[in-house]
Amino acid sequence: MLKFTAEHEWLELDGDVATVGITTYAVEQLGDLVFVELPEVGKSFAKNDDAATVESVKAASEVYCPLDGEITAVNEAIVADPSLINSDPQGAGWFFKLKLKNPADADGLLDEAAYKELTA
């Protein structure tokens, strides 16, 4: 199940673990990405904390933690090749996996229809 935030992160939920990345819309706004900084595995974040950083030829931007939780994995492939995010933002361009403190909190995020309305 996919969920979205108003800050342009997407989450793919699998039980109490969410795979997190930035949306196609966010990538289109940023342009070609040239640098990514990911959080450390094992680090805990609260909702809306700065969890990662992306830099494009246009600007730098924070990637926010969409919900409270602990980082269980990061995608080192996007550090080595940030263009993976441009070519497949909602697939191979994922940023991190987050073990959710309270999985029910995901119910408060946007579904795909609501996110499309937000970005229309």
mmCIF file of N, CA and C in Angstrom:
data_model
loop_
_atom_site.group_PDB
_atom_site.id
_atom_site.type_symbol
_atom_site.label_atom_id
_atom_site.label_comp_id
_atom_site.label_asym_id
_atom_site.label_seq_id
_atom_site.Cartn_x
_atom_site.Cartn_y
_atom_site.Cartn_z
ATOM 1 N N MET A 1 0.847 -1.178 0.000
ATOM 2 C CA MET A 1 0.000 0.000 0.000
ATOM 3 C C MET A 1 0.894 1.244 0.000
ATOM 4 N N LEU A 2 0.603 2.166 -0.896
ATOM 5 C CA LEU A 2 1.364 3.410 -0.978
ATOM 6 C C LEU A 2 0.648 4.523 -0.229
ATOM 7 N N LYS A 3 1.427 5.303 0.502
ATOM 8 C CA LYS A 3 0.943 6.508 1.172
ATOM 9 C C LYS A 3 1.886 7.644 0.807
ATOM 10 N N PHE A 4 1.417 8.873 0.978
ATOM 11 C CA PHE A 4 2.193 10.049 0.590
ATOM 12 C C PHE A 4 2.094 11.112 1.680
ATOM 13 N N THR A 5 3.103 12.004 1.697
ATOM 14 C CA THR A 5 3.057 13.152 2.596
ATOM 15 C C THR A 5 2.914 14.418 1.755
ATOM 16 N N ALA A 6 2.482 15.490 2.400
ATOM 17 C CA ALA A 6 2.373 16.782 1.716
ATOM 18 C C ALA A 6 3.758 17.337 1.387
ATOM 19 N N GLU A 7 4.814 16.780 2.010
ATOM 20 C CA GLU A 7 6.189 17.211 1.751
ATOM 21 C C GLU A 7 6.836 16.389 0.627
ATOM 22 N N HIS A 8 6.035 15.576 -0.063
ATOM 23 C CA HIS A 8 6.443 14.841 -1.268
ATOM 24 C C HIS A 8 7.308 13.611 -1.014
ATOM 25 N N GLU A 9 7.089 12.958 0.136
ATOM 26 C CA GLU A 9 7.666 11.641 0.355
ATOM 27 C C GLU A 9 6.597 10.595 0.068
ATOM 28 N N TRP A 10 7.033 9.431 -0.402
ATOM 29 C CA TRP A 10 6.122 8.297 -0.547
ATOM 30 C C TRP A 10 6.569 7.207 0.416
ATOM 31 N N LEU A 11 5.622 6.371 0.816
ATOM 32 C CA LEU A 11 5.895 5.239 1.695
ATOM 33 C C LEU A 11 5.198 4.022 1.116
ATOM 34 N N GLU A 12 5.932 2.931 1.043
ATOM 35 C CA GLU A 12 5.323 1.647 0.696
ATOM 36 C C GLU A 12 5.334 0.828 1.973
ATOM 37 N N LEU A 13 4.141 0.498 2.456
ATOM 38 C CA LEU A 13 4.004 -0.167 3.744
ATOM 39 C C LEU A 13 4.001 -1.679 3.590
ATOM 40 N N ASP A 14 4.759 -2.338 4.453
ATOM 41 C CA ASP A 14 4.802 -3.793 4.520
ATOM 42 C C ASP A 14 4.834 -4.153 6.000
ATOM 43 N N GLY A 15 3.649 -4.363 6.575
ATOM 44 C CA GLY A 15 3.559 -4.586 8.011
ATOM 45 C C GLY A 15 3.962 -3.336 8.756
ATOM 46 N N ASP A 16 4.960 -3.453 9.648
ATOM 47 C CA ASP A 16 5.384 -2.284 10.427
ATOM 48 C C ASP A 16 6.647 -1.635 9.863
ATOM 49 N N VAL A 17 6.986 -1.982 8.611
ATOM 50 C CA VAL A 17 8.146 -1.384 7.952
ATOM 51 C C VAL A 17 7.686 -0.618 6.713
ATOM 52 N N ALA A 18 8.176 0.604 6.577
ATOM 53 C CA ALA A 18 7.851 1.431 5.411
ATOM 54 C C ALA A 18 9.134 1.695 4.626
ATOM 55 N N THR A 19 9.068 1.471 3.312
ATOM 56 C CA THR A 19 10.132 1.902 2.421
ATOM 57 C C THR A 19 9.791 3.330 2.027
ATOM 58 N N VAL A 20 10.751 4.246 2.135
ATOM 59 C CA VAL A 20 10.495 5.678 1.963
ATOM 60 C C VAL A 20 11.361 6.242 0.840
ATOM 61 N N GLY A 21 10.767 7.119 0.031
ATOM 62 C CA GLY A 21 11.504 7.831 -1.006
ATOM 63 C C GLY A 21 10.813 9.147 -1.301
ATOM 64 N N ILE A 22 11.276 9.834 -2.331
ATOM 65 C CA ILE A 22 10.611 11.071 -2.748
ATOM 66 C C ILE A 22 9.815 10.791 -4.022
ATOM 67 N N THR A 23 8.755 11.546 -4.196
ATOM 68 C CA THR A 23 7.825 11.293 -5.292
ATOM 69 C C THR A 23 8.364 11.769 -6.642
ATOM 70 N N THR A 24 7.729 11.269 -7.674
ATOM 71 C CA THR A 24 8.059 11.698 -9.036
ATOM 72 C C THR A 24 7.897 13.207 -9.156
ATOM 73 N N TYR A 25 6.839 13.743 -8.552
ATOM 74 C CA TYR A 25 6.604 15.194 -8.576
ATOM 75 C C TYR A 25 7.798 15.945 -7.971
ATOM 76 N N ALA A 26 8.290 15.473 -6.821
ATOM 77 C CA ALA A 26 9.430 16.130 -6.173
ATOM 78 C C ALA A 26 10.661 16.094 -7.066
ATOM 79 N N VAL A 27 10.900 14.956 -7.699
ATOM 80 C CA VAL A 27 12.063 14.816 -8.584
ATOM 81 C C VAL A 27 11.958 15.780 -9.763
ATOM 82 N N GLU A 28 10.744 15.908 -10.310
ATOM 83 C CA GLU A 28 10.544 16.830 -11.441
ATOM 84 C C GLU A 28 10.818 18.268 -11.021
ATOM 85 N N GLN A 29 10.469 18.627 -9.786
ATOM 86 C CA GLN A 29 10.705 19.981 -9.289
ATOM 87 C C GLN A 29 12.189 20.240 -9.035
ATOM 88 N N LEU A 30 12.888 19.221 -8.553
ATOM 89 C CA LEU A 30 14.306 19.378 -8.209
ATOM 90 C C LEU A 30 15.225 19.356 -9.428
ATOM 91 N N GLY A 31 14.897 18.570 -10.431
ATOM 92 C CA GLY A 31 15.785 18.411 -11.579
ATOM 93 C C GLY A 31 16.789 17.299 -11.326
ATOM 94 N N ASP A 32 17.878 17.306 -12.076
ATOM 95 C CA ASP A 32 18.869 16.231 -11.985
ATOM 96 C C ASP A 32 19.560 16.237 -10.629
ATOM 97 N N LEU A 33 19.461 15.112 -9.923
ATOM 98 C CA LEU A 33 20.076 14.991 -8.610
ATOM 99 C C LEU A 33 21.549 14.622 -8.743
ATOM 100 N N VAL A 34 22.379 15.267 -7.923
ATOM 101 C CA VAL A 34 23.825 15.061 -8.005
ATOM 102 C C VAL A 34 24.435 14.569 -6.693
ATOM 103 N N PHE A 35 23.678 14.609 -5.587
ATOM 104 C CA PHE A 35 24.217 14.209 -4.291
ATOM 105 C C PHE A 35 23.088 13.756 -3.383
ATOM 106 N N VAL A 36 23.348 12.710 -2.602
ATOM 107 C CA VAL A 36 22.386 12.224 -1.612
ATOM 108 C C VAL A 36 23.125 11.912 -0.322
ATOM 109 N N GLU A 37 22.556 12.325 0.791
ATOM 110 C CA GLU A 37 23.070 11.952 2.107
ATOM 111 C C GLU A 37 21.955 11.224 2.841
ATOM 112 N N LEU A 38 22.242 9.997 3.273
ATOM 113 C CA LEU A 38 21.236 9.151 3.918
ATOM 114 C C LEU A 38 21.465 9.085 5.425
ATOM 115 N N PRO A 39 20.426 8.725 6.187
ATOM 116 C CA PRO A 39 20.584 8.587 7.637
ATOM 117 C C PRO A 39 21.346 7.305 7.983
ATOM 118 N N GLU A 40 21.764 7.202 9.224
ATOM 119 C CA GLU A 40 22.458 6.007 9.697
ATOM 120 C C GLU A 40 21.447 4.933 10.079
ATOM 121 N N VAL A 41 21.761 3.675 9.731
ATOM 122 C CA VAL A 41 20.942 2.550 10.171
ATOM 123 C C VAL A 41 20.982 2.506 11.692
ATOM 124 N N GLY A 42 19.819 2.296 12.295
ATOM 125 C CA GLY A 42 19.722 2.241 13.751
ATOM 126 C C GLY A 42 19.310 3.552 14.385
ATOM 127 N N LYS A 43 19.358 4.645 13.628
ATOM 128 C CA LYS A 43 18.988 5.952 14.163
ATOM 129 C C LYS A 43 17.460 6.076 14.188
ATOM 130 N N SER A 44 16.942 6.663 15.243
ATOM 131 C CA SER A 44 15.497 6.892 15.370
ATOM 132 C C SER A 44 15.173 8.338 15.032
ATOM 133 N N PHE A 45 14.012 8.517 14.418
ATOM 134 C CA PHE A 45 13.541 9.842 14.044
ATOM 135 C C PHE A 45 12.096 10.014 14.481
ATOM 136 N N ALA A 46 11.732 11.257 14.740
ATOM 137 C CA ALA A 46 10.335 11.612 14.964
ATOM 138 C C ALA A 46 9.760 12.106 13.640
ATOM 139 N N LYS A 47 8.451 12.049 13.537
ATOM 140 C CA LYS A 47 7.778 12.534 12.339
ATOM 141 C C LYS A 47 8.236 13.962 12.030
ATOM 142 N N ASN A 48 8.536 14.210 10.764
ATOM 143 C CA ASN A 48 8.959 15.500 10.217
ATOM 144 C C ASN A 48 10.395 15.903 10.549
ATOM 145 N N ASP A 49 11.159 15.022 11.218
ATOM 146 C CA ASP A 49 12.590 15.294 11.387
ATOM 147 C C ASP A 49 13.275 15.230 10.023
ATOM 148 N N ASP A 50 14.358 15.994 9.854
ATOM 149 C CA ASP A 50 15.186 15.889 8.649
ATOM 150 C C ASP A 50 15.900 14.541 8.696
ATOM 151 N N ALA A 51 15.635 13.676 7.724
ATOM 152 C CA ALA A 51 16.233 12.337 7.744
ATOM 153 C C ALA A 51 17.310 12.173 6.676
ATOM 154 N N ALA A 52 17.165 12.859 5.556
ATOM 155 C CA ALA A 52 18.123 12.727 4.457
ATOM 156 C C ALA A 52 18.194 14.063 3.726
ATOM 157 N N THR A 53 19.203 14.189 2.868
ATOM 158 C CA THR A 53 19.383 15.401 2.072
ATOM 159 C C THR A 53 19.610 15.011 0.625
ATOM 160 N N VAL A 54 18.997 15.762 -0.283
ATOM 161 C CA VAL A 54 19.267 15.594 -1.711
ATOM 162 C C VAL A 54 19.699 16.940 -2.270
ATOM 163 N N GLU A 55 20.631 16.887 -3.207
ATOM 164 C CA GLU A 55 21.051 18.107 -3.893
ATOM 165 C C GLU A 55 20.915 17.881 -5.388
ATOM 166 N N SER A 56 20.389 18.901 -6.044
ATOM 167 C CA SER A 56 20.262 18.864 -7.498
ATOM 168 C C SER A 56 21.086 20.014 -8.072
ATOM 169 N N VAL A 57 21.064 20.114 -9.371
ATOM 170 C CA VAL A 57 21.748 21.236 -9.995
ATOM 171 C C VAL A 57 21.047 22.548 -9.644
ATOM 172 N N LYS A 58 19.789 22.477 -9.189
ATOM 173 C CA LYS A 58 19.013 23.672 -8.844
ATOM 174 C C LYS A 58 19.091 24.047 -7.367
ATOM 175 N N ALA A 59 19.013 23.032 -6.471
ATOM 176 C CA ALA A 59 18.871 23.345 -5.048
ATOM 177 C C ALA A 59 19.146 22.124 -4.187
ATOM 178 N N ALA A 60 19.295 22.373 -2.890
ATOM 179 C CA ALA A 60 19.376 21.293 -1.907
ATOM 180 C C ALA A 60 18.032 21.222 -1.195
ATOM 181 N N SER A 61 17.657 20.018 -0.786
ATOM 182 C CA SER A 61 16.373 19.845 -0.136
ATOM 183 C C SER A 61 16.468 18.739 0.913
ATOM 184 N N GLU A 62 15.711 18.908 1.972
ATOM 185 C CA GLU A 62 15.661 17.876 3.010
ATOM 186 C C GLU A 62 14.601 16.854 2.653
ATOM 187 N N VAL A 63 14.842 15.617 3.059
ATOM 188 C CA VAL A 63 13.838 14.563 2.985
ATOM 189 C C VAL A 63 13.431 14.301 4.426
ATOM 190 N N TYR A 64 12.145 14.464 4.708
ATOM 191 C CA TYR A 64 11.654 14.369 6.077
ATOM 192 C C TYR A 64 11.233 12.944 6.400
ATOM 193 N N CYS A 65 11.386 12.588 7.667
ATOM 194 C CA CYS A 65 10.908 11.296 8.133
ATOM 195 C C CYS A 65 9.382 11.398 8.210
ATOM 196 N N PRO A 66 8.661 10.545 7.489
ATOM 197 C CA PRO A 66 7.207 10.706 7.418
ATOM 198 C C PRO A 66 6.460 10.306 8.685
ATOM 199 N N LEU A 67 7.042 9.429 9.487
ATOM 200 C CA LEU A 67 6.422 8.965 10.724
ATOM 201 C C LEU A 67 7.523 8.651 11.740
ATOM 202 N N ASP A 68 7.147 8.485 13.001
ATOM 203 C CA ASP A 68 8.117 8.090 14.025
ATOM 204 C C ASP A 68 8.626 6.683 13.744
ATOM 205 N N GLY A 69 9.943 6.490 13.865
ATOM 206 C CA GLY A 69 10.457 5.145 13.677
ATOM 207 C C GLY A 69 11.967 5.088 13.668
ATOM 208 N N GLU A 70 12.486 3.882 13.381
ATOM 209 C CA GLU A 70 13.919 3.617 13.367
ATOM 210 C C GLU A 70 14.347 3.161 11.977
ATOM 211 N N ILE A 71 15.459 3.693 11.510
ATOM 212 C CA ILE A 71 16.007 3.324 10.203
ATOM 213 C C ILE A 71 16.553 1.895 10.291
ATOM 214 N N THR A 72 16.078 1.013 9.407
ATOM 215 C CA THR A 72 16.554 -0.374 9.407
ATOM 216 C C THR A 72 17.423 -0.684 8.195
ATOM 217 N N ALA A 73 17.347 0.147 7.148
ATOM 218 C CA ALA A 73 18.171 -0.057 5.944
ATOM 219 C C ALA A 73 18.220 1.239 5.160
ATOM 220 N N VAL A 74 19.305 1.427 4.403
ATOM 221 C CA VAL A 74 19.425 2.574 3.496
ATOM 222 C C VAL A 74 19.830 2.051 2.122
ATOM 223 N N ASN A 75 19.522 2.828 1.111
ATOM 224 C CA ASN A 75 19.806 2.445 -0.267
ATOM 225 C C ASN A 75 21.130 3.073 -0.707
ATOM 226 N N GLU A 76 22.221 2.350 -0.486
ATOM 227 C CA GLU A 76 23.555 2.862 -0.843
ATOM 228 C C GLU A 76 23.700 3.098 -2.345
ATOM 229 N N ALA A 77 22.890 2.410 -3.148
ATOM 230 C CA ALA A 77 22.987 2.563 -4.613
ATOM 231 C C ALA A 77 22.720 4.001 -5.041
ATOM 232 N N ILE A 78 21.828 4.716 -4.333
ATOM 233 C CA ILE A 78 21.526 6.101 -4.733
ATOM 234 C C ILE A 78 22.603 7.076 -4.296
ATOM 235 N N VAL A 79 23.421 6.679 -3.309
ATOM 236 C CA VAL A 79 24.563 7.513 -2.919
ATOM 237 C C VAL A 79 25.614 7.434 -4.025
ATOM 238 N N ALA A 80 25.847 6.214 -4.504
ATOM 239 C CA ALA A 80 26.827 6.008 -5.576
ATOM 240 C C ALA A 80 26.351 6.596 -6.897
ATOM 241 N N ASP A 81 25.031 6.558 -7.145
ATOM 242 C CA ASP A 81 24.461 7.019 -8.415
ATOM 243 C C ASP A 81 23.122 7.711 -8.174
ATOM 244 N N PRO A 82 23.153 9.012 -7.790
ATOM 245 C CA PRO A 82 21.911 9.734 -7.503
ATOM 246 C C PRO A 82 20.924 9.763 -8.674
ATOM 247 N N SER A 83 21.398 9.544 -9.899
ATOM 248 C CA SER A 83 20.491 9.575 -11.047
ATOM 249 C C SER A 83 19.463 8.445 -10.992
ATOM 250 N N LEU A 84 19.699 7.426 -10.162
ATOM 251 C CA LEU A 84 18.690 6.365 -9.981
ATOM 252 C C LEU A 84 17.379 6.963 -9.473
ATOM 253 N N ILE A 85 17.489 8.006 -8.663
ATOM 254 C CA ILE A 85 16.281 8.654 -8.139
ATOM 255 C C ILE A 85 15.528 9.326 -9.284
ATOM 256 N N ASN A 86 16.262 9.978 -10.196
ATOM 257 C CA ASN A 86 15.614 10.618 -11.334
ATOM 258 C C ASN A 86 14.944 9.602 -12.248
ATOM 259 N N SER A 87 15.604 8.470 -12.485
ATOM 260 C CA SER A 87 15.076 7.507 -13.450
ATOM 261 C C SER A 87 13.984 6.621 -12.867
ATOM 262 N N ASP A 88 13.980 6.386 -11.544
ATOM 263 C CA ASP A 88 12.991 5.496 -10.932
ATOM 264 C C ASP A 88 12.721 5.921 -9.489
ATOM 265 N N PRO A 89 12.111 7.112 -9.310
ATOM 266 C CA PRO A 89 11.962 7.662 -7.955
ATOM 267 C C PRO A 89 11.113 6.800 -7.024
ATOM 268 N N GLN A 90 10.142 6.101 -7.551
ATOM 269 C CA GLN A 90 9.256 5.315 -6.701
ATOM 270 C C GLN A 90 9.531 3.824 -6.862
ATOM 271 N N GLY A 91 10.794 3.501 -7.162
ATOM 272 C CA GLY A 91 11.232 2.121 -7.287
ATOM 273 C C GLY A 91 12.654 2.004 -6.795
ATOM 274 N N ALA A 92 13.600 1.843 -7.739
ATOM 275 C CA ALA A 92 15.021 1.673 -7.390
ATOM 276 C C ALA A 92 15.593 2.886 -6.664
ATOM 277 N N GLY A 93 14.923 4.041 -6.736
ATOM 278 C CA GLY A 93 15.408 5.263 -6.099
ATOM 279 C C GLY A 93 14.937 5.463 -4.671
ATOM 280 N N TRP A 94 14.501 4.385 -4.000
ATOM 281 C CA TRP A 94 14.075 4.523 -2.591
ATOM 282 C C TRP A 94 15.246 4.983 -1.721
ATOM 283 N N PHE A 95 14.936 5.598 -0.583
ATOM 284 C CA PHE A 95 15.956 6.173 0.294
ATOM 285 C C PHE A 95 16.278 5.281 1.493
ATOM 286 N N PHE A 96 15.239 4.944 2.286
ATOM 287 C CA PHE A 96 15.483 4.158 3.497
ATOM 288 C C PHE A 96 14.249 3.366 3.882
ATOM 289 N N LYS A 97 14.492 2.367 4.737
ATOM 290 C CA LYS A 97 13.405 1.591 5.320
ATOM 291 C C LYS A 97 13.288 2.017 6.782
ATOM 292 N N LEU A 98 12.041 2.172 7.211
ATOM 293 C CA LEU A 98 11.734 2.720 8.526
ATOM 294 C C LEU A 98 10.826 1.749 9.275
ATOM 295 N N LYS A 99 11.304 1.239 10.425
ATOM 296 C CA LYS A 99 10.442 0.416 11.283
ATOM 297 C C LYS A 99 9.574 1.383 12.074
ATOM 298 N N LEU A 100 8.285 1.346 11.813
ATOM 299 C CA LEU A 100 7.369 2.324 12.379
ATOM 300 C C LEU A 100 7.119 2.074 13.868
ATOM 301 N N LYS A 101 7.176 3.146 14.644
ATOM 302 C CA LYS A 101 6.887 3.065 16.074
ATOM 303 C C LYS A 101 5.412 2.707 16.272
ATOM 304 N N ASN A 102 4.540 3.325 15.455
ATOM 305 C CA ASN A 102 3.110 3.051 15.528
ATOM 306 C C ASN A 102 2.557 2.963 14.102
ATOM 307 N N PRO A 103 2.483 1.742 13.538
ATOM 308 C CA PRO A 103 2.045 1.583 12.148
ATOM 309 C C PRO A 103 0.686 2.210 11.837
ATOM 310 N N ALA A 104 -0.191 2.318 12.824
ATOM 311 C CA ALA A 104 -1.512 2.912 12.592
ATOM 312 C C ALA A 104 -1.410 4.383 12.219
ATOM 313 N N ASP A 105 -0.302 5.045 12.561
ATOM 314 C CA ASP A 105 -0.122 6.453 12.200
ATOM 315 C C ASP A 105 -0.146 6.656 10.683
ATOM 316 N N ALA A 106 0.193 5.629 9.925
ATOM 317 C CA ALA A 106 0.197 5.737 8.463
ATOM 318 C C ALA A 106 -1.200 6.029 7.918
ATOM 319 N N ASP A 107 -2.224 5.686 8.678
ATOM 320 C CA ASP A 107 -3.602 5.956 8.239
ATOM 321 C C ASP A 107 -3.852 7.450 8.070
ATOM 322 N N GLY A 108 -3.060 8.286 8.744
ATOM 323 C CA GLY A 108 -3.242 9.731 8.657
ATOM 324 C C GLY A 108 -2.552 10.367 7.463
ATOM 325 N N LEU A 109 -1.823 9.576 6.687
ATOM 326 C CA LEU A 109 -1.133 10.116 5.515
ATOM 327 C C LEU A 109 -2.055 10.120 4.302
ATOM 328 N N LEU A 110 -1.602 10.751 3.233
ATOM 329 C CA LEU A 110 -2.412 10.869 2.020
ATOM 330 C C LEU A 110 -2.401 9.575 1.211
ATOM 331 N N ASP A 111 -3.535 9.255 0.585
ATOM 332 C CA ASP A 111 -3.530 8.172 -0.388
ATOM 333 C C ASP A 111 -3.163 8.765 -1.748
ATOM 334 N N GLU A 112 -3.047 7.918 -2.760
ATOM 335 C CA GLU A 112 -2.562 8.396 -4.051
ATOM 336 C C GLU A 112 -3.486 9.461 -4.664
ATOM 337 N N ALA A 113 -4.790 9.275 -4.536
ATOM 338 C CA ALA A 113 -5.748 10.242 -5.101
ATOM 339 C C ALA A 113 -5.608 11.602 -4.427
ATOM 340 N N ALA A 114 -5.477 11.607 -3.120
ATOM 341 C CA ALA A 114 -5.346 12.874 -2.377
ATOM 342 C C ALA A 114 -4.020 13.555 -2.724
ATOM 343 N N TYR A 115 -2.952 12.760 -2.905
ATOM 344 C CA TYR A 115 -1.658 13.361 -3.263
ATOM 345 C C TYR A 115 -1.709 13.964 -4.671
ATOM 346 N N LYS A 116 -2.338 13.248 -5.593
ATOM 347 C CA LYS A 116 -2.454 13.788 -6.964
ATOM 348 C C LYS A 116 -3.233 15.094 -6.963
ATOM 349 N N GLU A 117 -4.262 15.182 -6.147
ATOM 350 C CA GLU A 117 -5.051 16.414 -6.027
ATOM 351 C C GLU A 117 -4.178 17.547 -5.487
ATOM 352 N N LEU A 118 -3.333 17.223 -4.503
ATOM 353 C CA LEU A 118 -2.440 18.213 -3.903
ATOM 354 C C LEU A 118 -1.460 18.786 -4.919
ATOM 355 N N THR A 119 -1.002 17.960 -5.838
ATOM 356 C CA THR A 119 0.039 18.388 -6.772
ATOM 357 C C THR A 119 -0.509 18.794 -8.145
ATOM 358 N N ALA A 120 -1.820 18.785 -8.275
ATOM 359 C CA ALA A 120 -2.438 19.136 -9.576
ATOM 360 C C ALA A 120 -2.341 20.618 -9.857
#
